[in-house]
XYZ file of C-alpha atoms in Angstrom:
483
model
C 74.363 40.663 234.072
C 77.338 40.395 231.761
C 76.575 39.444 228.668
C 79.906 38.419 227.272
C 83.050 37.181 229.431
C 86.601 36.706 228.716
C 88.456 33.885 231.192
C 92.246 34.111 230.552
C 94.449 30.842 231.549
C 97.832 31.474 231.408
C 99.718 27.976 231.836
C 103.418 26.952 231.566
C 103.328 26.058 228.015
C 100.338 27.801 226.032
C 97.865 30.882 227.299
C 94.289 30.347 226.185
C 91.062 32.365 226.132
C 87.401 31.479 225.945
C 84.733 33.719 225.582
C 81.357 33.171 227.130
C 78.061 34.221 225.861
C 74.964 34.402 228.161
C 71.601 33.666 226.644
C 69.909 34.091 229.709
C 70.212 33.509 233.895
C 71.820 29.925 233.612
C 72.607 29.512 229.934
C 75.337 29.984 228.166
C 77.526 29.006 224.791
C 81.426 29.320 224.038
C 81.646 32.447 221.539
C 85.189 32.089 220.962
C 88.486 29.958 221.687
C 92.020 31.323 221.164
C 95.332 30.110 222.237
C 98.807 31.390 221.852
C 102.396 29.263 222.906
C 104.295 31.463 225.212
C 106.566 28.198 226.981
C 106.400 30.514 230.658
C 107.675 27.386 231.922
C 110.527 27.180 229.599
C 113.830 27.016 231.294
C 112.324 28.039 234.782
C 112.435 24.090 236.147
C 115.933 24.153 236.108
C 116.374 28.024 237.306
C 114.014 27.880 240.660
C 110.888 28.394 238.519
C 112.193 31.842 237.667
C 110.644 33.111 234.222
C 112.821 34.235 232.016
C 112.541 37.740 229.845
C 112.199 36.022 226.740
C 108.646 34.191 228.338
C 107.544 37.184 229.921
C 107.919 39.560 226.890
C 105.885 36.301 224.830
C 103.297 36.179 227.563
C 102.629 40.142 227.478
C 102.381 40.335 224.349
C 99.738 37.113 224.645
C 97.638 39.087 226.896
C 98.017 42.473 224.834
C 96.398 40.805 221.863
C 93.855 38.641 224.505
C 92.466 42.505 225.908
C 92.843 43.589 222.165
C 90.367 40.359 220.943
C 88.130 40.621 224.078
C 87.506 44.506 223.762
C 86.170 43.388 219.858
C 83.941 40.872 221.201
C 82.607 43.606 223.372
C 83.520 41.574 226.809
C 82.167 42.924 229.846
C 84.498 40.956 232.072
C 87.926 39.933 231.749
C 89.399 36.916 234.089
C 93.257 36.746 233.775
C 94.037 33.423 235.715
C 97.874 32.345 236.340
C 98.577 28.552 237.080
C 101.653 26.605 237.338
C 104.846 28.515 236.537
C 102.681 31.758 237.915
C 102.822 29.928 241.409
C 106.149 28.901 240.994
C 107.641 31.581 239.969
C 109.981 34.106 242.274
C 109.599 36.769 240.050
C 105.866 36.226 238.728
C 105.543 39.536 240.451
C 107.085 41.487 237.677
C 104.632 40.174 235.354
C 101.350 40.445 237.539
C 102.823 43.992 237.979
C 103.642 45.178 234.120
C 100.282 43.570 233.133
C 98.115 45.699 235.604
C 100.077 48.883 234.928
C 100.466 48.477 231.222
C 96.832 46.826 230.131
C 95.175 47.531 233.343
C 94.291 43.467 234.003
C 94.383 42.208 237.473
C 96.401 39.136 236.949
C 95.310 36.276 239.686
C 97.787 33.170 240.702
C 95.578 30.180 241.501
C 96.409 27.790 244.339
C 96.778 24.446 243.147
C 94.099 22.670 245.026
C 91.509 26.054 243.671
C 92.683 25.041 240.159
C 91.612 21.251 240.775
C 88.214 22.184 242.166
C 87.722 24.927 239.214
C 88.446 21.765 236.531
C 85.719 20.039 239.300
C 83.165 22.318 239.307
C 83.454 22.056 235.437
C 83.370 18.564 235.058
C 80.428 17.938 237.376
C 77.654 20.429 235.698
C 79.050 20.100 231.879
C 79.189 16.090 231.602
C 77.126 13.547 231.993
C 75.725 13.000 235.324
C 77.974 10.341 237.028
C 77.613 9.523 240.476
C 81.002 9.936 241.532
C 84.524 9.931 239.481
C 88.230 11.777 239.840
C 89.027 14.567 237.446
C 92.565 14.381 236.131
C 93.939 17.808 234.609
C 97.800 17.591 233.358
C 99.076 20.753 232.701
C 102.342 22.440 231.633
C 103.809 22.225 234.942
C 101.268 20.425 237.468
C 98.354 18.011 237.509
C 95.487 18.531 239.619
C 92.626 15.975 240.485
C 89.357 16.358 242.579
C 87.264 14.092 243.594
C 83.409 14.137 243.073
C 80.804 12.044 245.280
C 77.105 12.571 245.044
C 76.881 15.378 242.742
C 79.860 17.543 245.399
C 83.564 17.824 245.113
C 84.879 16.437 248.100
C 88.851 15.959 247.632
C 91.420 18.518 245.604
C 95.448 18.022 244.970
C 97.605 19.301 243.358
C 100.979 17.424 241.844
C 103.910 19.228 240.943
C 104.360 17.270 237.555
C 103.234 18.443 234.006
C 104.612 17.601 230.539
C 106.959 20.851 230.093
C 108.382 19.930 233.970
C 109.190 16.325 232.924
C 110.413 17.013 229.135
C 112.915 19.376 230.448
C 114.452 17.593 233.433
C 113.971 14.098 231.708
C 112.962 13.170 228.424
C 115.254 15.763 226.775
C 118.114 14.123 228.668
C 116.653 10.745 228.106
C 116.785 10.185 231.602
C 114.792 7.332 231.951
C 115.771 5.959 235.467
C 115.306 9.381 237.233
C 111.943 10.031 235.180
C 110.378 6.725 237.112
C 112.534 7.591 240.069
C 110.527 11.094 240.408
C 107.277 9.751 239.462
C 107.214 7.116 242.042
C 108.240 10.075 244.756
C 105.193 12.326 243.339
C 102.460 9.646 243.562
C 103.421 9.596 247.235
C 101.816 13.110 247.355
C 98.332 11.227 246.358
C 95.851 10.739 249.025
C 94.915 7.281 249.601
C 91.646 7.711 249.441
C 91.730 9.159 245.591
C 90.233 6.112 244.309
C 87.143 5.896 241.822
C 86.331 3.354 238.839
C 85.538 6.862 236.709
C 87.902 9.042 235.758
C 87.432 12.689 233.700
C 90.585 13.648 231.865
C 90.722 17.592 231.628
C 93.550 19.118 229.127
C 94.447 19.162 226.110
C 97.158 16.815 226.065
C 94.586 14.173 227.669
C 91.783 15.342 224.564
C 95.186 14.778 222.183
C 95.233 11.166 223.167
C 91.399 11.096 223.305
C 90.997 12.335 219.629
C 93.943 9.838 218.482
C 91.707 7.085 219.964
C 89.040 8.260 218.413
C 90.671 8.608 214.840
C 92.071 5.122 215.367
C 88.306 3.781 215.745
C 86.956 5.716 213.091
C 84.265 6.935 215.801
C 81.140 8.628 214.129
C 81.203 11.836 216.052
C 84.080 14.143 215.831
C 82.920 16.067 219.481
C 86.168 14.856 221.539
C 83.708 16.216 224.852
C 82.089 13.105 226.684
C 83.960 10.938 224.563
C 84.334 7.253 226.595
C 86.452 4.411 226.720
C 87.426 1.494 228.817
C 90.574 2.189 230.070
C 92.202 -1.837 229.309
C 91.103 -1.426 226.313
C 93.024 1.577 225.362
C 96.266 0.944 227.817
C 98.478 -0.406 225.234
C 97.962 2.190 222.821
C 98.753 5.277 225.316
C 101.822 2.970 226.113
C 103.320 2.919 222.904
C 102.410 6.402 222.561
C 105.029 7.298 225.569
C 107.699 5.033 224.093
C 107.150 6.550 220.327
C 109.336 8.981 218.506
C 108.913 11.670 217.837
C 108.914 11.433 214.100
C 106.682 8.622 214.458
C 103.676 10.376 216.104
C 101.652 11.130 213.373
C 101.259 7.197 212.967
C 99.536 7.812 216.641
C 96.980 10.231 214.860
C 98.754 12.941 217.086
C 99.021 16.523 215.750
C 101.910 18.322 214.769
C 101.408 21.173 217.490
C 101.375 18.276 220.113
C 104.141 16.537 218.587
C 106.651 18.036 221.801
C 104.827 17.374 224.981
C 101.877 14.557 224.221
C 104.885 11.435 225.518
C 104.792 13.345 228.863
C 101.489 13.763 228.964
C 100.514 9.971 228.407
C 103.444 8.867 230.855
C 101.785 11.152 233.560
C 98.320 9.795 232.813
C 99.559 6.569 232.477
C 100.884 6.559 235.603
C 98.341 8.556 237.763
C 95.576 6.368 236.599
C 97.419 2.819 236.944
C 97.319 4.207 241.071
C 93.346 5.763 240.506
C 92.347 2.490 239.567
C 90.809 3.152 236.781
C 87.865 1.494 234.579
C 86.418 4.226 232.747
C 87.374 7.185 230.930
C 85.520 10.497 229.935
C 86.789 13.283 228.373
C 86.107 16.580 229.061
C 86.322 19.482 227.068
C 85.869 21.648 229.726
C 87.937 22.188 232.326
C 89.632 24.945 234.343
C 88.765 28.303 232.244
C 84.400 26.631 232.404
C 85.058 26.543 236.311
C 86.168 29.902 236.552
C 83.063 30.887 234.239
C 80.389 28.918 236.206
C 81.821 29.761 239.779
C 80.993 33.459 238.365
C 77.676 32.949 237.152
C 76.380 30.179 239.530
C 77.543 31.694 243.058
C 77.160 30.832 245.558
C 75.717 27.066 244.780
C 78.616 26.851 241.576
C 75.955 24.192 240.423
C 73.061 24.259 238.145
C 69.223 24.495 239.365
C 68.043 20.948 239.344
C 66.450 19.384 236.058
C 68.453 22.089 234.177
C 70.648 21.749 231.386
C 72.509 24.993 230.303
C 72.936 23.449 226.324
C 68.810 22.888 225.854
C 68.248 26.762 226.860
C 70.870 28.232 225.134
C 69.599 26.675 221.911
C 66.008 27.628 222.901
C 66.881 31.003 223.370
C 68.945 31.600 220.785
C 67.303 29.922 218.028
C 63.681 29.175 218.751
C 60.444 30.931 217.943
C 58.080 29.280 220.792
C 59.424 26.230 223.680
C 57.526 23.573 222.081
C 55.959 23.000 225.174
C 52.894 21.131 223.658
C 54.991 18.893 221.538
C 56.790 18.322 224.362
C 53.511 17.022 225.931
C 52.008 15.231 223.268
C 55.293 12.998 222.549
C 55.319 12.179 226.442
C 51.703 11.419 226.708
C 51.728 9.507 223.366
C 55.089 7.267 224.478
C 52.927 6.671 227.796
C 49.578 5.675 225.583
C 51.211 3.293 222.910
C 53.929 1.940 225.955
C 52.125 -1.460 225.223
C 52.840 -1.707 221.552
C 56.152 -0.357 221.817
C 57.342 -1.807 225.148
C 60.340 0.735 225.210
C 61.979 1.708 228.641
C 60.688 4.453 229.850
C 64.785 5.689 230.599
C 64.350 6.425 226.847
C 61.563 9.402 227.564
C 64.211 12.072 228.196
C 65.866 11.631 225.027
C 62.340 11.976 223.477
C 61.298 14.710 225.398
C 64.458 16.612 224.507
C 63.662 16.249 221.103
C 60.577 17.106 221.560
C 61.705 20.692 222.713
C 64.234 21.269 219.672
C 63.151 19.564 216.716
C 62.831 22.959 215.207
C 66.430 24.660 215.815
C 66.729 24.376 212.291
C 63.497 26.074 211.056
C 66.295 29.609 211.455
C 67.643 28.193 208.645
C 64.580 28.362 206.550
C 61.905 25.841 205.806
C 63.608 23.564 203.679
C 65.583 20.409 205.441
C 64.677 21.808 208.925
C 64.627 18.399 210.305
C 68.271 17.764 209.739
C 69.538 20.633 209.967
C 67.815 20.619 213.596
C 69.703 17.328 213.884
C 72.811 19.063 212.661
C 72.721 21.622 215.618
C 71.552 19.041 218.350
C 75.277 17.307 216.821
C 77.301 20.158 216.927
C 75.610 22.539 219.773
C 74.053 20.130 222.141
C 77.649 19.797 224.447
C 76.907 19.894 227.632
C 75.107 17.632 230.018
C 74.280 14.780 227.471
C 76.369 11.573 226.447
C 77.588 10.721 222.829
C 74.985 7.912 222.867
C 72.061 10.532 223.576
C 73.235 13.219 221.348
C 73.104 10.398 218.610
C 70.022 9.417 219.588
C 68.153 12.770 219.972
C 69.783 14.236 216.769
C 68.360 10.829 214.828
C 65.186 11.417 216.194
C 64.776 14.751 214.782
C 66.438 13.509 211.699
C 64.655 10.957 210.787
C 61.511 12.620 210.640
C 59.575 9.462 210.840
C 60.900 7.608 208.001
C 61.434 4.063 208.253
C 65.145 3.504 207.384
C 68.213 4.924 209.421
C 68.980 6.525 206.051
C 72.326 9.053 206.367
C 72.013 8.111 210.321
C 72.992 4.656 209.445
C 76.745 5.876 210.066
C 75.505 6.188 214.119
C 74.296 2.808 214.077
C 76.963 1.405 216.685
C 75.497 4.429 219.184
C 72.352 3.839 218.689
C 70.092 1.400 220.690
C 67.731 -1.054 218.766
C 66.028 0.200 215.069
C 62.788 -0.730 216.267
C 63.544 1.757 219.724
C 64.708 4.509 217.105
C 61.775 4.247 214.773
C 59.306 4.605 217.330
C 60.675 6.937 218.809
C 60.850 9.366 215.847
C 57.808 8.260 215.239
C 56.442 9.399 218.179
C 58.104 12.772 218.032
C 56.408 13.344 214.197
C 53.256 12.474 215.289
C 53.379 14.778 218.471
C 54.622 17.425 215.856
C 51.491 17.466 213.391
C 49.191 17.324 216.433
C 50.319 20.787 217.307
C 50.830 21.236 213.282
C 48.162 24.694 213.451
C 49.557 26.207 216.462
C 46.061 26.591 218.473
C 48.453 24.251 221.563
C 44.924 22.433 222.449
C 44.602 19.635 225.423
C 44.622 16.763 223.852
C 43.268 13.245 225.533
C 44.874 9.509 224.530
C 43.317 6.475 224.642
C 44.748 2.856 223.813
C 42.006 0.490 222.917
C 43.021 -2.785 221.152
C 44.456 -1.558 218.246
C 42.912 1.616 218.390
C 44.654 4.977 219.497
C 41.870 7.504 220.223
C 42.769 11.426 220.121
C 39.490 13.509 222.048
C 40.025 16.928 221.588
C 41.037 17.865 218.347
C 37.803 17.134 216.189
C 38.095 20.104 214.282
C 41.769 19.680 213.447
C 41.746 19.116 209.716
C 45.193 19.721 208.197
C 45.905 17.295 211.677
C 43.923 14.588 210.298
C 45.369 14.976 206.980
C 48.740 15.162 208.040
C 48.146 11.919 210.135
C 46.613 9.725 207.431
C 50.279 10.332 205.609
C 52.861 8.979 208.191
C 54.088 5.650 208.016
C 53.600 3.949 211.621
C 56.195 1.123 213.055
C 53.401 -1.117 213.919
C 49.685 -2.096 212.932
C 47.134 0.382 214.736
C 44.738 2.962 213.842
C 44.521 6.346 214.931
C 41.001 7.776 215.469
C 39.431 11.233 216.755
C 36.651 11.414 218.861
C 35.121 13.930 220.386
């Protein structure tokens, strides 16, 4: 099994690389993330989608420092992917040819519709579950979309529109009239039946506008991936942003780097969603260089085993010492037990349970403020598989430690559900924690009477029973152990 993996995407504007790390069968983290401008789209709409010598030199010399990076990270595989301009091209020969000959990489063009289902494939096992939605990918010189139903892509497109395509042939010419003139003649090329209430923007000028929205809401987590809005809600805003200029974009929170192609980008998205019929919007930060990664590692299925989630075992097998598989237990059971106290849904478990199995990612730290810096990595690391709203909440768990004020958590309030929900819930998850607090992993028995929570099997538990007499409980009960 490779342990480390280089996927190259070379698009018409930028080439980027991310390197995968394997932590075992299924799980995996991103090592590394570089990108470099080479414009291989530059000039080419208006010359057949010939690349010129100027791009091509830029572009090898992109991939010579790519192999030079990869070989240092010790990459057992390198994927060199070509996309847009690649297809386009007449002469993308030379450069498939003077990159295998000179660096000895085998340089693939991707069909359109295979770079759709690649952004599909990453979208569907890296975000939240959804039923079904439409990824939307705008690139340099195309935009793809697939369609997902019932956990299975089930659609792919590809449009021959991107931001470098329409900022050469119109918005450098201030063409307005032909812009809308050739947009209306590309929707055309848009099945009918591409229509979903959920929509998953891929690329980064669709995580630009994203992160600007997020900016402009002052929005507690800065992780642009699984990021949601309502789509009325943020219309206006992505309107203006397409009518801005360009010296006025940094008003839009937009960066500098995006400053030349993020108006194209929101007219395209603008426009493909108004016909998508669009509700909701996710954001992905994964998208066609994950799908060539997981359709490697996940063959032939290209989907995870069920009731797995890549993020929790990389974590666990990077950073933990045991799986907390008796915390795990003892938070479940105890959630079950005290249900009629609490009277939390039980659609809240998972969040627990995950908790549960990394509360003690930080201990690798050392001993001191494990709890939040556990929280800290369930923030930062957790990215895959989980909403914002559950990262908040399992990382506040953890955090909290069972104290009995939101404390420096406070600033995730407007993610969180109900105080009382998150108090018991930490709660629970301390509680399960100094139940297994000497290691010996014994069955342990609940029992809820009255006001009475009886523990049978851990008689001999001192430090336990210590421990216990010390945490502050969210409602009026006692906790006994009986033999």
């Amino acid at each position: 099994m490779a342990k480390r993996t280089a996927v190259i995407d070379l698009g018409s504007n930028s080439m980027r690389m991310a390197i995968f790390e394997r932590t075992s069968r299924y799980a995996f983290y991103i090592l590394g993330e570089f990108k470099m401008k080479v414009r291989l789209g530059e000039s080419a709409y208006e010359n057949g989608g010939a690349i010129s010598k100027k791009s091509m030199q830029k572009a090898y010399e992109a991939f010579c420092e790519f192999k030079s990076i990869a070989k240092a990270y010790k990459c057992n595989k390198i994927f060199c992917m070509g996309t847009s301009a690649l297809r386009d091209a007449p002469n993308s020969n030379e450069l498939i040819s003077l990159i295998r000959r000179n660096l000895g990489l085998n340089l693939k063009v991707v069909k359109g519709v295979d770079e759709a289902s690649l952004g599909g494939i990453a979208a569907l096992n890296l975000l939240e579950p959804m039923d079904e939605f439409i990824t939307i990918d705008i690139g340099g010189g195309s935009t793809e979309l697939a369609m997902i139903k019932d956990a299975k892509i089930v659609d792919a497109v590809s449009l021959d529109v991107g931001t470098v395509r329409l900022k050469e042939l119109f918005f450098d010419k201030k063409n307005l009239k032909g812009l809308n003139d050739f947009m209306k003649e590309i929707l055309k090329d848009l099945p009918k039946n591409f229509k979903s209430k959920n929509i998953v923007t891929i690329g980064g000028s669709l995580r630009a506008i994203s992160s600007a929205i997020m900016q402009a809401q002052n929005y507690p987590l800065r992780s642009v991936h699984n990021f949601s809005y309502k789509f009325e809600s943020q219309k206006e805003f992505i309107q203006n942003l397409t009518k801005a200029r360009v010296l006025d974009l940094d008003k839009f929170y937009i960066k500098k780097d995006r400053f030349d192609t993020i108006r194209e980008g929101a007219y395209i998205f603008l426009s493909v969603v108004n016909s998508l019929k669009c509700e909701h919007v996710y954001t992905s930060g994964v998208g066609f260089r994950e799908g060539v990664y997981l359709s490697d590692i996940l063959r032939p299925s290209k989907k995870f085993p069920p009731n797995f989630n890549t993020s929790v075992r990389s974590l666990q097998d990077r950073f933990l010492l045991n799986n907390n598989k008796m915390v795990v237990k003892y938070a479940k059971d105890a959630f079950v037990t005290l249900k009629p106290l609490h009277g939390i849904d039980d659609k809240f478990i998972y969040e627990l349970e995950t908790a549960a199995r990394l509360h003690n990612l930080g201990q690798c730290l050392g001993f001191y403020g494990e709890h939040i810096n556990s929280a800290n990595f369930v923030i930062n690391a957790l990215n895959y598989g989980f909403s914002h709203r559950q990262k908040a909440l399992i990382a506040t768990i953890i955090g909290l430690n069972g104290k009995k004020t939101l404390g420096e958590f406070e600033k995730f309030r407007d993610l969180l559900p109900e105080e009382d929900i998150v108090k018991w819930l930490s709660f629970i998850l301390n509680f399960a924690k100094i139940l297994d607090i000497n290691c010996t992993h014994k069955k342990l028995k609940f029992e809820l009477k009255s006001q009475m929570l009886e523990i049978s099997g851990a008689k001999e538990q001192f430090m336990t029973k210590e421990n216990i007499k010390k945490i502050a409980k969210p409602a009026t009960f006692a906790i006994s152990f009986v033999s």
